[in-house]
Every structure is written in C-alpha cells, then in structure tokens.
C-alpha cells in the first residue's frame, strides 16, 4: 500500500509539473479502494469460522443494497430463508420490510440491509454474546465504509448490540440515539418478524417512520 501511495503521489507531481489537471485522477483510486475494501470484507466474512455458527450455516448473509446508502438497516440474524438464499430479509419478514420501505418511498436499491451476525443461529434462536462479538468486526466495518446518514435498528438484539443496552423496546422506540461517539442518529423499530406475530403493533411503525422523516427531512 505504501508503494502504491508513493507511485500515485509521483504521478500527480509529474502531471502537475506539466500543468495537467489531476483532479479527475484523485477520485478514482479512492472509489476503487472503498469498493475493494467492501468486497474484501465480504470475502473475509464468507470464509469466517470464528464461531460455531459457521458449522451449521448454508450461506453467509453479509448484506445487500447500495454501498453508498444514506440509510443503513440492521436486523438481528438470518433466518432459514436467508440462510438458503444468502440474502437478508427474503422471507415473510422481508416482504413486510419491503412494505415498510415502500411507505417511506424507498426500495432495497437505495438502502443497505444487514444483520448483527452474518450466519443463521440454529432453530432461529437469538444469537448469543459470543456469536455477536465474533461478528462485530464485520458490522463495525460495514458501518464505517457505508457511513450512513441514519441507522435503523430492527428489534431488541440489534439495539442491544449497537447501543450496549438492556432496556426494553418500549423505552428505546420513539427516541433518537447516536452511534458510538458520532453524530449518526439511530432509531429503533420493531423487527418485522415481531410485527407478523403481533399485528396490532403495526400501527406504531408509522410513528417510527414519521420520526425518521423528521430527522432526515424526507431524504
């Protein structure tokens, strides 16, 4: 990497000496480097055996969507459908998430969706602390590379992971939280799977959407 940076620096110096504009060059390596970093991170995740979930998975579910998304959506863990397809939120909960996105005038193409862990826990149980910690470097790096304007946490597991809290959902919803020591706002939504089990709670999602729009000014 040091050699590459040196060569790029020398190239800029030589072109500047010839009075040639180098601004168009400066943006290309950074874009390629970011994309390379993201692809390398996904490849690392797909070859990860840091916890026992790697022994039972069919596919690593790294994430899906725009790597330049303003909105990052983080769920809890892949389920059976996700494990088989390798994509997040493709089952019944995924269809409901699509409806929620549609009500926000969004689609999967302009958000990024991932989970706290990238492999399915057996029997769709919640991931344990060892599994969450083993996967933490992937999620932290995804957040860093995407650098979203807002993070939406779906469910209590995601909220506990990102906020290091054990407060109930009733205390976490409807409030603006912030990611670590940044100014990136985080909102806690009910997980779509929970809403399928408790349809009476669906009406509260609209309040969450309105709060999100008030923060992002509809963007």
C-alpha angles and dihedrals in degrees: 000000000000090000092050092049090049093050092047090049092051091048091054091048093052094046091048090052087057090049091245118149110246099182092101090057097050095065097049101066092046093052091047092045092052092048091046091050091051093047091047090050091052091048090051091051092050090055096042120127098167094125139025093262088080089068095060104032126107094195138006108240101210101166143277138228141050116344087209094051119146090208122056116192118199123191132182110257140323118275131208096286092046092048090054096045100035091228129107123249102004100137129071091301088052092055090052090048088054089054091049090050090048090054087055089051089247137119134198089264093070100041133055119232126196142139138240089250126029100213130063117256110226115270089007092280119160114274113257125233094263091054093046092049092047090054097040096097091059095051094043091051093047090054091048095049096043093042094194127200091229138009123215115202115205111207139345097290092058091045092050091048097049099036101031090229138132096200116133121258090252089064096043101047122084094028134099114239128178132229110250110297095339134098092241106125120224127201126193117223128180111264112255090234089058091049090053089055093042107033092170087072094059092091089066091063090072090059089052091050092050090051090050091050091050089056098044094035089234094303 
